């Protein structure tokens, strides 16, 4: 509800005091406790709030929404994934040598969803890694997470400079 002070719509449970503050569809949405499908639906409505997505630093809000929507489980997930895509965070390097080899074959921009496949093929060729040994260290280095949206969708949203910095173990 704190975001309402800044003009942002709120998502809250319909029980408790939130129902006294939120007018459905005007300044937010009320949900039944545990209504995850309803939450995802309401987040879909909120993703059209271009001003908010711009404040999160997302230049391609439609691409961002399409990438993350299948991974939303709670109201904070939108902000968490925005931080992965555009925030300053440090991934987890399992093997600095592997990450360095991956950085050496990272293609130039512009990137599309095909970039992930081309890049991982190049990384595999350079390192001999395949399957989980190839994909898991890259996901950890770039997102700091074991699971999440498809990397082919996230990579173009992150940008080359951010990806390179994270492969070096830097916060970016």
mmCIF file of C-alpha atoms in Angstrom:
data_model
loop_
_atom_site.group_PDB
_atom_site.id
_atom_site.type_symbol
_atom_site.label_atom_id
_atom_site.label_comp_id
_atom_site.label_asym_id
_atom_site.label_seq_id
_atom_site.Cartn_x
_atom_site.Cartn_y
_atom_site.Cartn_z
ATOM 1 C CA UNK A 1 0.000 0.000 0.000
ATOM 2 C CA UNK A 2 3.012 2.320 0.424
ATOM 3 C CA UNK A 3 3.198 2.752 -3.336
ATOM 4 C CA UNK A 4 -0.199 4.435 -3.316
ATOM 5 C CA UNK A 5 1.494 7.480 -1.784
ATOM 6 C CA UNK A 6 3.355 7.805 -5.086
ATOM 7 C CA UNK A 7 0.295 7.277 -7.248
ATOM 8 C CA UNK A 8 0.945 3.609 -7.936
ATOM 9 C CA UNK A 9 -1.936 1.140 -7.948
ATOM 10 C CA UNK A 10 -2.011 -1.356 -5.074
ATOM 11 C CA UNK A 11 -2.667 -5.080 -4.970
ATOM 12 C CA UNK A 12 -3.943 -6.318 -1.624
ATOM 13 C CA UNK A 13 -6.044 -8.993 0.038
ATOM 14 C CA UNK A 14 -9.715 -8.113 0.234
ATOM 15 C CA UNK A 15 -9.830 -8.994 3.913
ATOM 16 C CA UNK A 16 -8.611 -6.497 6.487
ATOM 17 C CA UNK A 17 -8.253 -2.746 6.205
ATOM 18 C CA UNK A 18 -7.106 -2.626 2.574
ATOM 19 C CA UNK A 19 -10.709 -2.882 1.387
ATOM 20 C CA UNK A 20 -11.415 0.443 3.088
ATOM 21 C CA UNK A 21 -8.626 2.186 1.160
ATOM 22 C CA UNK A 22 -8.658 0.549 -2.274
ATOM 23 C CA UNK A 23 -11.372 1.224 -4.830
ATOM 24 C CA UNK A 24 -11.306 -1.734 -7.213
ATOM 25 C CA UNK A 25 -9.955 -0.715 -10.608
ATOM 26 C CA UNK A 26 -9.341 2.911 -9.636
ATOM 27 C CA UNK A 27 -6.408 2.935 -7.244
ATOM 28 C CA UNK A 28 -5.736 -0.799 -7.086
ATOM 29 C CA UNK A 29 -7.168 -4.281 -6.960
ATOM 30 C CA UNK A 30 -8.418 -6.491 -4.147
ATOM 31 C CA UNK A 31 -7.777 -10.220 -4.191
ATOM 32 C CA UNK A 32 -8.906 -13.176 -2.130
ATOM 33 C CA UNK A 33 -6.089 -14.626 0.005
ATOM 34 C CA UNK A 34 -4.174 -17.218 -2.012
ATOM 35 C CA UNK A 35 -5.706 -16.181 -5.361
ATOM 36 C CA UNK A 36 -2.537 -16.605 -7.436
ATOM 37 C CA UNK A 37 -4.363 -16.725 -10.818
ATOM 38 C CA UNK A 38 -6.149 -13.491 -9.880
ATOM 39 C CA UNK A 39 -2.840 -11.950 -8.870
ATOM 40 C CA UNK A 40 -1.241 -12.854 -12.197
ATOM 41 C CA UNK A 41 -4.273 -11.422 -14.020
ATOM 42 C CA UNK A 42 -4.068 -8.143 -12.070
ATOM 43 C CA UNK A 43 -0.316 -7.918 -12.649
ATOM 44 C CA UNK A 44 -1.133 -8.249 -16.336
ATOM 45 C CA UNK A 45 -3.357 -5.205 -16.049
ATOM 46 C CA UNK A 46 -0.690 -3.300 -14.157
ATOM 47 C CA UNK A 47 2.002 -4.112 -16.710
ATOM 48 C CA UNK A 48 0.251 -1.680 -18.997
ATOM 49 C CA UNK A 49 1.251 1.073 -16.568
ATOM 50 C CA UNK A 50 4.057 2.310 -18.830
ATOM 51 C CA UNK A 51 5.097 5.065 -16.423
ATOM 52 C CA UNK A 52 5.802 2.593 -13.641
ATOM 53 C CA UNK A 53 7.715 0.262 -15.924
ATOM 54 C CA UNK A 54 9.726 3.235 -17.190
ATOM 55 C CA UNK A 55 10.596 4.135 -13.576
ATOM 56 C CA UNK A 56 11.866 0.570 -13.181
ATOM 57 C CA UNK A 57 14.166 1.237 -16.152
ATOM 58 C CA UNK A 58 12.455 -1.126 -18.556
ATOM 59 C CA UNK A 59 12.744 0.137 -22.095
ATOM 60 C CA UNK A 60 10.801 -2.821 -23.509
ATOM 61 C CA UNK A 61 7.910 -3.353 -21.085
ATOM 62 C CA UNK A 62 6.051 -5.748 -23.389
ATOM 63 C CA UNK A 63 9.131 -7.935 -23.806
ATOM 64 C CA UNK A 64 9.772 -7.807 -20.072
ATOM 65 C CA UNK A 65 6.186 -8.794 -19.244
ATOM 66 C CA UNK A 66 6.208 -11.637 -21.770
ATOM 67 C CA UNK A 67 9.491 -12.911 -20.318
ATOM 68 C CA UNK A 68 8.477 -12.934 -16.649
ATOM 69 C CA UNK A 69 4.717 -13.440 -16.497
ATOM 70 C CA UNK A 70 4.938 -17.226 -16.205
ATOM 71 C CA UNK A 71 7.213 -16.849 -13.175
ATOM 72 C CA UNK A 72 5.087 -14.521 -11.068
ATOM 73 C CA UNK A 73 4.034 -15.984 -7.751
ATOM 74 C CA UNK A 74 3.564 -12.846 -5.660
ATOM 75 C CA UNK A 75 3.281 -9.074 -5.876
ATOM 76 C CA UNK A 76 6.995 -8.401 -5.366
ATOM 77 C CA UNK A 77 8.069 -10.608 -8.254
ATOM 78 C CA UNK A 78 7.620 -7.843 -10.825
ATOM 79 C CA UNK A 79 10.094 -5.628 -8.980
ATOM 80 C CA UNK A 80 12.455 -8.551 -8.286
ATOM 81 C CA UNK A 81 12.692 -9.487 -11.961
ATOM 82 C CA UNK A 82 13.047 -5.831 -12.929
ATOM 83 C CA UNK A 83 16.068 -5.714 -10.606
ATOM 84 C CA UNK A 84 17.547 -8.760 -12.343
ATOM 85 C CA UNK A 85 17.008 -7.243 -15.789
ATOM 86 C CA UNK A 86 17.871 -3.602 -15.073
ATOM 87 C CA UNK A 87 19.098 -3.321 -11.512
ATOM 88 C CA UNK A 88 22.551 -3.570 -10.070
ATOM 89 C CA UNK A 89 23.121 -7.046 -8.717
ATOM 90 C CA UNK A 90 25.917 -9.562 -8.572
ATOM 91 C CA UNK A 91 25.253 -13.005 -9.973
ATOM 92 C CA UNK A 92 26.815 -16.172 -8.619
ATOM 93 C CA UNK A 93 29.950 -17.402 -10.326
ATOM 94 C CA UNK A 94 30.362 -21.160 -10.005
ATOM 95 C CA UNK A 95 33.556 -21.162 -12.077
ATOM 96 C CA UNK A 96 35.345 -17.919 -12.936
ATOM 97 C CA UNK A 97 37.276 -19.592 -15.755
ATOM 98 C CA UNK A 98 34.069 -20.839 -17.377
ATOM 99 C CA UNK A 99 32.507 -17.376 -17.013
ATOM 100 C CA UNK A 100 35.577 -15.795 -18.610
ATOM 101 C CA UNK A 101 35.362 -18.154 -21.581
ATOM 102 C CA UNK A 102 31.644 -17.379 -21.908
ATOM 103 C CA UNK A 103 32.405 -13.646 -21.878
ATOM 104 C CA UNK A 104 35.014 -14.088 -24.613
ATOM 105 C CA UNK A 105 32.435 -15.483 -27.050
ATOM 106 C CA UNK A 106 29.539 -13.177 -26.118
ATOM 107 C CA UNK A 107 28.137 -11.795 -29.388
ATOM 108 C CA UNK A 108 27.819 -8.119 -30.181
ATOM 109 C CA UNK A 109 24.459 -6.396 -29.964
ATOM 110 C CA UNK A 110 21.754 -5.982 -31.184
ATOM 111 C CA UNK A 111 20.350 -9.092 -29.536
ATOM 112 C CA UNK A 112 17.196 -11.072 -30.176
ATOM 113 C CA UNK A 113 15.792 -14.225 -28.612
ATOM 114 C CA UNK A 114 18.042 -16.186 -31.011
ATOM 115 C CA UNK A 115 21.133 -14.723 -29.325
ATOM 116 C CA UNK A 116 20.912 -17.049 -26.306
ATOM 117 C CA UNK A 117 21.020 -20.148 -28.516
ATOM 118 C CA UNK A 118 23.886 -18.832 -30.652
ATOM 119 C CA UNK A 119 25.853 -17.745 -27.575
ATOM 120 C CA UNK A 120 25.384 -20.997 -25.654
ATOM 121 C CA UNK A 121 26.464 -22.955 -28.745
ATOM 122 C CA UNK A 122 29.633 -20.846 -28.859
ATOM 123 C CA UNK A 123 30.202 -21.330 -25.117
ATOM 124 C CA UNK A 124 29.731 -25.077 -25.531
ATOM 125 C CA UNK A 125 32.240 -25.095 -28.383
ATOM 126 C CA UNK A 126 34.782 -23.159 -26.311
ATOM 127 C CA UNK A 127 34.340 -25.105 -23.060
ATOM 128 C CA UNK A 128 32.961 -28.516 -24.059
ATOM 129 C CA UNK A 129 30.129 -28.016 -21.544
ATOM 130 C CA UNK A 130 26.686 -29.357 -22.375
ATOM 131 C CA UNK A 131 23.276 -29.524 -20.712
ATOM 132 C CA UNK A 132 23.113 -28.430 -17.085
ATOM 133 C CA UNK A 133 26.890 -27.903 -16.958
ATOM 134 C CA UNK A 134 26.440 -25.298 -19.708
ATOM 135 C CA UNK A 135 23.174 -23.590 -18.813
ATOM 136 C CA UNK A 136 23.144 -23.552 -15.006
ATOM 137 C CA UNK A 137 26.384 -21.579 -14.456
ATOM 138 C CA UNK A 138 25.274 -18.994 -17.025
ATOM 139 C CA UNK A 139 21.854 -18.577 -15.406
ATOM 140 C CA UNK A 140 23.428 -18.205 -11.956
ATOM 141 C CA UNK A 141 26.001 -15.697 -13.181
ATOM 142 C CA UNK A 142 23.397 -13.559 -14.943
ATOM 143 C CA UNK A 143 20.394 -13.789 -12.622
ATOM 144 C CA UNK A 144 21.706 -15.144 -9.326
ATOM 145 C CA UNK A 145 18.883 -17.707 -9.411
ATOM 146 C CA UNK A 146 18.570 -21.401 -10.111
ATOM 147 C CA UNK A 147 15.299 -21.022 -11.972
ATOM 148 C CA UNK A 148 13.263 -18.356 -13.696
ATOM 149 C CA UNK A 149 12.159 -17.062 -17.063
ATOM 150 C CA UNK A 150 13.694 -18.399 -20.222
ATOM 151 C CA UNK A 151 17.140 -16.926 -20.673
ATOM 152 C CA UNK A 152 16.519 -16.403 -24.380
ATOM 153 C CA UNK A 153 13.941 -13.783 -23.369
ATOM 154 C CA UNK A 154 15.921 -12.209 -20.521
ATOM 155 C CA UNK A 155 19.260 -11.839 -22.304
ATOM 156 C CA UNK A 156 18.163 -9.133 -24.792
ATOM 157 C CA UNK A 157 16.501 -7.207 -21.954
ATOM 158 C CA UNK A 158 19.682 -7.257 -19.846
ATOM 159 C CA UNK A 159 22.046 -5.928 -22.489
ATOM 160 C CA UNK A 160 25.653 -6.778 -23.277
ATOM 161 C CA UNK A 161 27.365 -4.447 -20.779
ATOM 162 C CA UNK A 162 25.368 -5.825 -17.852
ATOM 163 C CA UNK A 163 25.941 -9.427 -18.954
ATOM 164 C CA UNK A 164 29.699 -8.890 -19.334
ATOM 165 C CA UNK A 165 29.966 -7.259 -15.915
ATOM 166 C CA UNK A 166 28.100 -10.113 -14.238
ATOM 167 C CA UNK A 167 30.280 -12.686 -16.008
ATOM 168 C CA UNK A 168 33.262 -10.868 -14.432
ATOM 169 C CA UNK A 169 31.610 -11.180 -11.021
ATOM 170 C CA UNK A 170 30.812 -7.474 -10.827
ATOM 171 C CA UNK A 171 27.585 -5.905 -9.656
ATOM 172 C CA UNK A 172 25.682 -4.603 -12.655
#
